[in-house]
Coordinates of C-alpha atoms in Angstrom, one line a residue:
Chain A
M156 CA 0.0 0.0 0.0
K157 CA 1.3 3.4 -1.0
I158 CA 1.5 6.1 1.6
T159 CA 3.1 9.5 2.0
L160 CA 4.7 10.7 5.3
D161 CA 6.2 14.0 6.2
V162 CA 9.2 13.0 8.3
N163 CA 11.2 15.8 9.9
G164 CA 10.0 18.1 7.1
V165 CA 10.9 15.8 4.3
E166 CA 8.1 14.2 2.3
K167 CA 8.5 10.4 1.7
T168 CA 6.4 8.0 -0.3
L169 CA 6.6 4.4 0.7
D170 CA 5.0 1.2 -0.5
L171 CA 4.3 -0.9 2.6
D172 CA 2.7 -4.1 3.8
A173 CA -0.3 -3.1 6.0
R174 CA 1.4 -4.9 8.9
V175 CA 4.4 -2.5 9.0
T176 CA 4.3 -0.4 12.2
L177 CA 5.2 3.3 12.0
L178 CA 8.3 2.3 14.0
D179 CA 9.5 -0.3 11.5
A180 CA 8.7 2.1 8.6
L181 CA 11.0 4.7 10.1
R182 CA 13.8 2.3 11.0
D183 CA 13.7 -0.3 8.3
H184 CA 12.2 1.6 5.3
M185 CA 13.6 5.1 5.9
G186 CA 16.9 4.3 7.7
L187 CA 16.0 6.6 10.6
T188 CA 17.3 4.4 13.4
G189 CA 17.3 7.1 16.1
T190 CA 13.9 5.9 17.1
K191 CA 14.4 2.7 19.1
K192 CA 12.6 -0.6 19.4
G193 CA 12.5 -1.7 23.0
C194 CA 9.5 -3.8 24.0
D195 CA 7.5 -3.3 20.8
H196 CA 4.3 -3.3 23.0
G197 CA 4.0 0.3 24.1
Q198 CA 5.3 -0.4 27.6
C199 CA 8.8 1.1 27.4
G200 CA 8.4 4.3 25.3
A201 CA 11.8 3.9 23.5
C202 CA 9.9 4.3 20.2
T203 CA 8.2 7.6 21.1
V204 CA 7.8 10.0 18.2
L205 CA 5.6 13.1 17.6
V206 CA 2.8 12.7 15.1
D207 CA 1.2 16.0 14.2
G208 CA 3.0 17.4 17.3
R209 CA 1.8 14.8 19.8
R210 CA 3.8 12.0 21.4
I211 CA 2.8 8.5 20.6
N212 CA 4.3 5.0 20.6
A213 CA 5.4 4.3 17.0
C214 CA 5.3 0.6 17.8
L215 CA 1.6 0.6 18.5
S216 CA 0.7 2.3 15.2
L217 CA 0.3 1.1 11.7
A218 CA 2.2 3.2 9.1
V219 CA -0.7 2.9 6.7
M220 CA -2.9 4.7 9.2
H221 CA -0.6 7.7 9.2
D222 CA -0.8 8.5 5.5
G223 CA -0.3 12.2 5.1
D224 CA 0.7 12.8 8.7
Q225 CA 3.6 14.9 10.0
V226 CA 6.1 12.8 12.0
T227 CA 9.0 14.2 14.0
T228 CA 11.7 11.9 15.2
V229 CA 14.8 12.6 17.3
E230 CA 16.7 13.2 14.1
G231 CA 14.4 16.2 13.5
L232 CA 15.3 18.0 16.7
G233 CA 18.9 18.8 16.5
T234 CA 22.3 17.5 15.4
P235 CA 25.3 16.5 17.4
E236 CA 26.9 19.8 16.5
E237 CA 23.8 21.8 17.1
M238 CA 21.7 20.2 19.8
N239 CA 18.4 21.7 20.9
T240 CA 17.9 22.7 24.6
L241 CA 16.5 19.4 25.8
Q242 CA 19.3 17.4 24.1
R243 CA 21.9 19.7 25.5
E244 CA 20.5 19.3 29.0
F245 CA 20.4 15.5 28.7
V246 CA 24.1 15.7 28.0
S247 CA 25.0 18.2 30.7
C248 CA 22.9 16.4 33.3
D249 CA 24.1 12.9 32.3
G250 CA 20.5 11.9 31.7
Y251 CA 21.4 8.4 30.5
Q252 CA 23.7 5.5 30.9
C253 CA 23.5 3.1 28.0
G254 CA 21.5 5.7 25.9
Y255 CA 19.1 3.3 24.4
C256 CA 16.0 4.9 25.9
T257 CA 17.3 8.4 25.4
P258 CA 15.7 9.3 22.0
G259 CA 12.3 8.1 23.3
Q260 CA 12.8 10.1 26.6
I261 CA 13.7 13.2 24.6
M262 CA 10.8 12.9 22.2
S263 CA 8.4 12.1 25.0
A264 CA 9.7 15.1 27.1
T265 CA 9.2 17.3 24.0
G266 CA 5.6 16.2 23.7
M267 CA 5.0 16.3 27.4
M268 CA 6.3 19.9 27.8
A269 CA 3.9 21.0 25.0
E270 CA 1.0 19.3 26.8
A271 CA 1.9 21.0 30.1
A272 CA 2.3 24.4 28.3
E273 CA -1.3 24.0 27.1
G274 CA -2.4 23.5 30.7
A275 CA -3.1 19.8 30.6
P276 CA -3.3 18.4 34.1
S277 CA -1.8 15.0 35.2
H278 CA -2.7 12.3 37.7
V279 CA -0.7 14.0 40.4
S280 CA -2.0 17.5 39.8
E281 CA -3.7 18.8 43.0
S282 CA -6.0 21.0 40.9
L283 CA -7.4 20.0 37.5
T284 CA -7.7 23.6 36.4
A285 CA -4.7 25.4 37.7
P286 CA -1.7 25.9 35.3
A287 CA 0.6 22.9 35.4
D288 CA 3.7 23.4 37.5
L289 CA 6.3 20.9 36.3
D290 CA 7.9 19.9 39.6
D291 CA 9.7 16.7 40.1
A292 CA 6.6 14.6 40.9
E293 CA 4.8 16.1 37.8
I294 CA 7.7 15.2 35.5
A295 CA 7.9 11.7 36.9
E296 CA 4.2 11.1 36.4
R297 CA 4.0 12.6 33.0
M298 CA 7.1 10.6 31.9
S299 CA 5.8 7.3 33.2
G300 CA 5.5 5.9 29.7
N301 CA 9.2 5.9 29.3
L302 CA 11.3 3.3 31.1
C303 CA 15.1 3.5 31.7
R304 CA 16.5 0.2 32.7
C305 CA 19.8 1.8 33.7
S306 CA 17.6 3.8 36.1
A307 CA 18.9 7.3 35.2
Y308 CA 15.6 8.7 36.2
P309 CA 16.8 11.4 38.6
F310 CA 19.1 12.9 36.0
I311 CA 16.5 12.5 33.3
R312 CA 14.0 14.5 35.4
E313 CA 16.7 17.1 36.1
A314 CA 17.5 17.5 32.4
I315 CA 13.8 18.0 31.6
S316 CA 13.3 20.4 34.5
R317 CA 16.2 22.5 33.3
A318 CA 15.0 22.5 29.7
H319 CA 11.6 23.4 30.9
A320 CA 13.0 26.3 32.9
A321 CA 15.0 27.5 29.9
Q322 CA 11.9 27.3 27.7
T323 CA 9.9 29.2 30.2
R324 CA 12.6 31.9 30.4
E325 CA 12.7 32.2 26.6
G326 CA 8.9 32.4 26.5
R327 CA 9.0 35.4 28.9
E328 CA 11.7 37.2 27.0
Chain B
M130 CA 1.3 -10.3 13.0
K131 CA -0.8 -12.5 10.7
P132 CA -1.5 -10.9 7.4
F133 CA -4.7 -8.9 7.1
D134 CA -6.5 -6.6 4.7
Y135 CA -6.5 -2.9 5.5
Q136 CA -9.5 -0.8 4.6
R137 CA -10.0 2.9 5.3
A138 CA -13.7 3.6 5.9
R139 CA -14.9 6.9 4.5
D140 CA -18.2 6.9 6.5
L141 CA -20.0 4.9 9.1
E142 CA -22.1 3.1 6.5
T143 CA -19.0 1.6 4.8
A144 CA -17.5 0.8 8.2
A145 CA -20.6 -0.9 9.3
E146 CA -20.8 -3.0 6.1
A147 CA -17.2 -4.1 6.5
A148 CA -17.6 -4.8 10.2
Q149 CA -20.7 -6.9 9.5
A150 CA -18.8 -8.9 7.0
G151 CA -16.2 -9.8 9.8
G152 CA -13.9 -6.8 9.6
R153 CA -12.4 -5.6 12.9
I154 CA -12.8 -1.9 13.6
I155 CA -9.5 -0.1 14.5
A156 CA -9.2 3.5 15.8
G157 CA -6.3 4.2 18.2
G158 CA -5.2 0.6 17.9
T159 CA -3.2 0.7 21.2
N160 CA -4.8 -2.5 22.5
L161 CA -5.7 -4.2 19.2
L162 CA -2.3 -4.0 17.6
D163 CA -0.7 -5.2 20.8
L164 CA -3.0 -8.3 20.8
M165 CA -2.4 -8.8 17.0
K166 CA 1.4 -8.9 17.6
L167 CA 0.8 -11.6 20.2
Q168 CA -1.6 -13.4 17.9
V169 CA -4.3 -13.3 20.6
M170 CA -6.4 -11.5 18.0
T171 CA -5.9 -12.4 14.3
P172 CA -8.5 -10.4 12.3
E173 CA -8.5 -10.9 8.6
R174 CA -9.5 -7.4 7.9
L175 CA -9.0 -4.1 9.7
V176 CA -11.4 -1.3 9.2
D177 CA -9.8 2.0 10.0
I178 CA -12.5 4.5 11.2
T179 CA -10.1 7.3 12.2
R180 CA -10.8 9.3 8.9
I181 CA -14.6 9.3 9.4
P182 CA -15.4 13.0 9.9
G183 CA -17.4 14.3 12.8
L184 CA -16.6 11.6 15.4
D185 CA -13.8 13.5 17.2
R186 CA -15.8 16.3 18.8
I187 CA -17.1 17.1 22.3
E188 CA -20.3 19.0 22.0
S189 CA -23.3 20.1 24.0
D190 CA -26.1 17.5 24.2
G191 CA -29.0 19.3 25.9
P192 CA -27.9 19.9 29.4
G193 CA -25.1 17.3 29.0
L194 CA -22.2 16.5 26.7
R195 CA -21.8 14.3 23.7
I196 CA -18.3 12.9 23.4
G197 CA -17.5 11.5 19.9
A198 CA -16.2 8.0 19.8
L199 CA -12.9 9.1 18.2
V200 CA -12.1 11.8 20.9
R201 CA -8.7 11.0 22.2
N202 CA -8.3 10.1 25.9
S203 CA -5.8 13.0 26.3
D204 CA -8.2 15.5 24.6
L205 CA -11.0 14.4 26.8
S206 CA -9.1 14.7 30.1
A207 CA -7.8 18.1 29.0
D208 CA -11.2 19.5 28.0
M209 CA -12.1 22.3 30.4
R210 CA -15.8 21.2 30.4
I211 CA -14.8 17.8 31.6
R212 CA -12.2 19.1 34.1
T213 CA -14.8 21.4 35.7
G214 CA -18.1 19.6 35.3
Y215 CA -17.0 16.0 35.4
P216 CA -13.7 15.9 37.3
V217 CA -14.1 12.2 38.1
L218 CA -13.9 11.4 34.4
A219 CA -10.7 13.6 33.9
R220 CA -9.1 11.9 37.0
A221 CA -9.9 8.4 35.8
L222 CA -8.5 9.1 32.3
L223 CA -5.4 10.6 33.8
A224 CA -4.9 7.5 36.0
G225 CA -4.9 5.3 33.0
A226 CA -2.1 4.2 30.7
S227 CA 0.7 6.6 29.7
G228 CA 0.9 10.0 28.0
Q229 CA 1.8 8.4 24.7
I230 CA -1.1 5.9 24.9
R231 CA -3.7 8.5 26.0
N232 CA -2.7 10.6 22.9
K233 CA -3.8 7.7 20.7
A234 CA -6.4 5.8 22.5
T235 CA -10.0 6.8 21.7
T236 CA -13.2 7.0 23.8
G237 CA -14.9 4.2 21.9
G238 CA -11.7 2.1 21.9
N239 CA -11.3 2.5 25.6
L240 CA -14.7 1.1 26.2
L241 CA -14.1 -1.9 24.0
Q242 CA -10.5 -2.7 25.1
R243 CA -9.9 -6.3 26.1
T244 CA -9.0 -7.6 29.5
R245 CA -5.4 -7.7 30.6
C246 CA -5.9 -11.2 32.2
P247 CA -2.5 -12.8 31.8
Y248 CA -4.1 -16.0 30.6
F249 CA -6.1 -14.3 27.9
Y250 CA -2.8 -12.6 26.8
D251 CA -0.9 -15.9 26.5
P252 CA -2.0 -18.0 23.6
A253 CA -0.3 -21.0 25.2
M254 CA -2.9 -20.9 28.0
A255 CA -6.4 -22.2 27.9
C256 CA -8.9 -19.3 27.7
N257 CA -12.6 -19.4 27.1
K258 CA -12.6 -15.7 26.1
R259 CA -10.0 -16.4 23.3
E260 CA -11.4 -19.8 22.4
P261 CA -14.8 -20.7 23.6
G262 CA -14.9 -24.1 25.3
A263 CA -11.1 -24.2 25.8
G264 CA -11.3 -23.9 29.6
C265 CA -9.9 -21.2 31.9
A266 CA -6.3 -21.5 33.0
A267 CA -6.8 -18.5 35.3
I268 CA -8.8 -20.6 37.7
G269 CA -6.3 -21.9 40.3
G270 CA -3.6 -19.7 38.7
V271 CA -2.1 -16.3 39.5
S272 CA -5.1 -14.3 40.4
R273 CA -3.7 -10.9 41.5
M274 CA -5.1 -9.0 38.5
L275 CA -8.4 -11.0 38.3
A276 CA -11.9 -10.0 39.1
I277 CA -13.8 -11.0 42.3
L278 CA -17.3 -9.9 41.3
G279 CA -19.3 -11.0 38.3
T280 CA -17.0 -13.8 37.4
S281 CA -18.1 -17.3 36.3
E282 CA -16.8 -20.8 36.1
A283 CA -15.7 -20.0 32.6
C284 CA -13.9 -16.7 33.2
R285 CA -12.3 -14.7 36.0
A286 CA -11.1 -11.8 33.9
A287 CA -11.4 -8.2 35.2
H288 CA -12.4 -5.3 33.0
P289 CA -9.3 -3.1 32.6
S290 CA -10.8 0.4 31.9
D291 CA -10.5 3.3 34.3
M292 CA -12.5 5.6 32.1
A293 CA -15.5 3.2 32.0
V294 CA -15.6 3.1 35.9
A295 CA -15.9 6.9 36.0
L296 CA -18.6 6.7 33.3
R297 CA -20.6 4.3 35.3
A298 CA -20.4 6.5 38.4
L299 CA -21.6 9.4 36.1
E300 CA -24.4 7.2 34.7
A301 CA -23.2 7.9 31.2
E302 CA -24.8 6.3 28.1
V303 CA -23.3 5.0 24.9
E304 CA -24.7 6.0 21.5
T305 CA -24.4 3.4 18.8
R306 CA -25.2 3.1 15.1
R307 CA -26.6 -0.3 14.2
A308 CA -25.8 -1.9 10.9
D309 CA -29.1 -0.8 9.4
G310 CA -28.4 2.8 10.2
A311 CA -30.7 3.1 13.3
T312 CA -29.1 4.7 16.4
R313 CA -29.7 3.6 20.0
R314 CA -28.6 4.7 23.4
L315 CA -27.7 2.3 26.2
G316 CA -26.2 2.5 29.6
L317 CA -22.9 0.8 30.4
D318 CA -24.8 -1.9 32.3
A319 CA -26.6 -2.8 29.1
L320 CA -23.5 -2.5 27.0
Y321 CA -21.3 -4.9 29.0
R322 CA -22.4 -8.6 29.4
L323 CA -21.3 -10.7 32.3
P324 CA -19.1 -13.6 31.3
G325 CA -21.5 -16.5 32.2
E326 CA -20.8 -19.4 30.0
R327 CA -19.7 -17.2 27.0
P328 CA -16.9 -14.8 28.1
D329 CA -16.0 -14.3 24.5
L330 CA -19.2 -12.3 24.1
E331 CA -18.2 -9.1 26.0
T332 CA -20.8 -6.6 24.9
T333 CA -24.4 -6.5 23.6
L334 CA -23.3 -4.8 20.4
E335 CA -24.6 -6.5 17.3
P336 CA -22.5 -7.3 14.2
G337 CA -21.8 -4.1 12.4
E338 CA -23.0 -1.9 15.3
I339 CA -20.5 0.9 16.0
I340 CA -20.2 3.1 19.1
T341 CA -20.5 6.7 17.9
A342 CA -20.5 8.6 21.1
V343 CA -20.6 8.7 24.9
L344 CA -23.4 10.8 26.4
L345 CA -22.9 12.5 29.7
P346 CA -25.9 13.6 31.6
A347 CA -26.2 17.1 33.0
P348 CA -23.4 17.8 35.4
L349 CA -24.1 18.1 39.2
P350 CA -22.5 21.4 40.2
G351 CA -21.5 21.2 43.9
A352 CA -21.2 17.4 43.9
T353 CA -17.9 16.0 45.1
Q354 CA -16.3 13.6 42.7
S355 CA -13.4 11.3 43.4
Y356 CA -11.3 8.7 41.6
R357 CA -8.9 6.6 43.6
K358 CA -6.8 3.9 42.0
I359 CA -4.6 1.5 43.8
R360 CA -2.0 -0.3 41.7
D361 CA 1.3 -2.2 42.0
R362 CA 3.3 0.9 40.9
A363 CA 2.6 4.6 41.1
S364 CA 1.9 5.1 37.4
Y365 CA 1.2 3.3 34.2
A366 CA -0.3 0.2 35.7
F367 CA -3.7 -1.4 35.7
A368 CA -5.9 -1.1 38.8
L369 CA -5.8 -3.7 41.6
V370 CA -8.8 -1.7 42.9
S371 CA -10.3 1.6 41.9
V372 CA -13.2 3.6 43.1
A373 CA -15.1 6.4 41.4
A374 CA -17.6 8.4 43.4
V375 CA -20.1 11.2 42.6
V376 CA -21.6 12.4 45.9
R377 CA -24.0 15.3 46.5
M378 CA -24.5 16.5 50.1
E379 CA -27.5 18.3 51.5
D380 CA -27.8 19.5 55.1
A381 CA -24.9 17.3 56.2
R382 CA -26.7 14.3 54.7
I383 CA -25.8 12.3 51.6
A384 CA -28.4 13.4 49.1
T385 CA -27.2 11.1 46.4
A386 CA -24.2 8.8 46.0
S387 CA -23.1 7.0 42.8
L388 CA -20.2 4.7 43.2
A389 CA -18.4 2.5 40.7
F390 CA -15.4 0.2 41.0
G391 CA -12.6 -1.0 38.8
G392 CA -10.1 -3.9 39.0
I393 CA -12.6 -6.1 40.9
G394 CA -15.4 -6.6 38.4
A395 CA -15.9 -8.7 35.2
R396 CA -17.2 -5.4 33.9
P397 CA -16.9 -1.8 35.3
W398 CA -18.7 -2.5 38.5
K399 CA -21.7 -0.8 40.0
D400 CA -24.1 -2.0 42.7
P401 CA -27.3 0.1 42.8
E402 CA -28.0 -1.3 46.3
V403 CA -24.8 0.2 47.6
D404 CA -25.8 3.6 46.2
A405 CA -29.3 3.3 47.7
M406 CA -27.9 2.4 51.1
L407 CA -25.8 5.5 51.2
S408 CA -28.4 8.0 49.8
G409 CA -30.3 9.9 52.4
Q410 CA -28.0 8.9 55.3
S411 CA -25.7 10.8 57.6
P412 CA -22.1 10.0 56.6
S413 CA -20.3 7.8 59.2
A414 CA -17.6 5.2 59.2
E415 CA -20.2 2.6 60.3
L416 CA -22.4 3.4 57.2
F417 CA -19.4 3.0 54.9
V418 CA -18.5 -0.3 56.4
R419 CA -22.0 -1.6 55.8
A420 CA -21.9 -0.3 52.2
A421 CA -18.6 -2.2 51.6
D422 CA -20.0 -5.3 53.2
R423 CA -23.0 -5.1 50.8
L424 CA -20.7 -4.5 47.8
L425 CA -18.5 -7.5 48.6
A426 CA -21.3 -9.9 49.7
Q427 CA -21.1 -11.9 46.5
A428 CA -17.4 -11.6 46.0
E429 CA -15.5 -14.8 45.2
T430 CA -11.8 -14.8 45.9
D431 CA -8.9 -17.2 46.2
E432 CA -5.8 -16.8 48.2
G433 CA -4.1 -14.8 45.4
N434 CA -6.7 -12.1 45.4
D435 CA -8.4 -12.2 48.7
F436 CA -6.6 -9.0 49.6
K437 CA -8.9 -7.2 47.2
R438 CA -11.7 -7.5 49.8
E439 CA -9.9 -5.5 52.4
M440 CA -8.4 -3.1 49.8
T441 CA -11.8 -2.4 48.3
R442 CA -13.3 -1.9 51.7
R443 CA -10.6 0.6 52.7
A444 CA -10.7 2.4 49.3
L445 CA -14.5 2.8 49.5
I446 CA -14.3 4.1 53.1
A447 CA -11.4 6.5 52.2
V448 CA -13.2 7.9 49.2
M449 CA -16.5 8.3 50.9
R450 CA -14.9 10.1 53.9
E451 CA -13.4 12.6 51.5
A452 CA -16.5 12.9 49.4
T453 CA -18.8 13.6 52.3
G454 CA -16.4 15.9 54.1
L455 CA -15.5 13.6 57.0
A456 CA -11.9 13.9 55.8
P457 CA -10.1 16.7 53.9
A458 CA -10.0 16.1 50.1
S459 CA -6.7 14.8 48.8
T460 CA -5.5 14.8 45.2
G461 CA -8.2 13.0 43.1
T462 CA -11.1 14.4 44.9
D463 CA -12.6 17.5 43.4
K464 CA -15.7 19.6 43.6
A465 CA -17.7 19.7 40.4
E466 CA -18.4 23.2 39.1
V467 CA -20.7 24.6 36.4
P468 CA -18.7 23.4 33.3
A469 CA -16.5 26.1 31.8

């Protein structure tokens, strides 16, 4: 089946079996191996990408169902020479050990910060209507779909917290 | 995954035709694709309804709200009308799954998700839900995640949804379109079957009948609403026990109480007798204990899930203490307001 995807701003036409997940389409058919396959069942979050700006598990999604959609992967955020704020903070906070979950963590955090900026509450928010304050407990809850088996969680949360603070500062300036 | 044909439905009529001919409806796919990878479900045809226009809106429905079947779980929990007028629904949604899953999972799909019974999920195990007549390996097995109410000799599976528990407490209805184009509305008690001898038949939906919306009744401003979920880890886990409550107080008495329970029932659980026992009474620990006794009178447990009795009892009491003002409200207990 022929589909077109906009991946990181580049339009791609692919001819895929209906069974191909968005994750396998990115990795095996487009060579974008930044997005990782962990559990392949939506439990670990290593495959997190943004579709039309929202974070999803690429492993629990059929590529053919995304015909015409805009996909952002970790390759679309920054480059090793020119990292974006979140990527830089992961490096400076040592927000990983083996690094396998990192692209998913970064994509999930990107989507998560956008959700919080729009005022979406979380399971641990005291008020459902007050603006979301991304403290440590909020970040932990909102990132619970991303596992890190090296358990770098404290540094991951710190990296996200610092990127969020930087973003908030930029927003005010 | 086993090979399948993929069809994108342009409207409900074509979707219904394809579904009636044996096609399996897919929307968010977060549960169905997981099950297809494990070959627990092996549909020959998938009917993608995500491009059907008009099903992804939340709109007024008289004094209540009409939530389209394709509204994402995250959009529903973030909607200001839900957060203010139906906080128990927002809380239940936020207690379920992960941020990524909620961005994909839909309202209709959440209602129709399959049990997470480990024996249903493992094709090497006997399961009457997967294969009618095969037997139930869960009986005598690891029962921590299994139901204790509404089960049968054929099936011990618990319904996994948090959202549906809140919807039962809110006495929401489901709107469907039958294969012949007629619509009907039914309560969740009428939607979900008990397993009995045929646990493979989970709902009363007919072949080709599609859930088009969830209908919320008029909100109850001033009611206290609460969702409490107890699970094996703090986030992204299914409920061992959950309680949803919608309680309206009048002159220090419980005017009305509507409770529903997750993690313990073969379907999102509600016992009208429990609600009736509480309504009109002065709140007290003694009353809540009697309500819990009534709720659990028919419970069937084994040594692996007998803890759910005490856990349910304590959760009910804790939630009712907060909802009636005997204890200060903690996170998860909110006062409903006039929807924004």
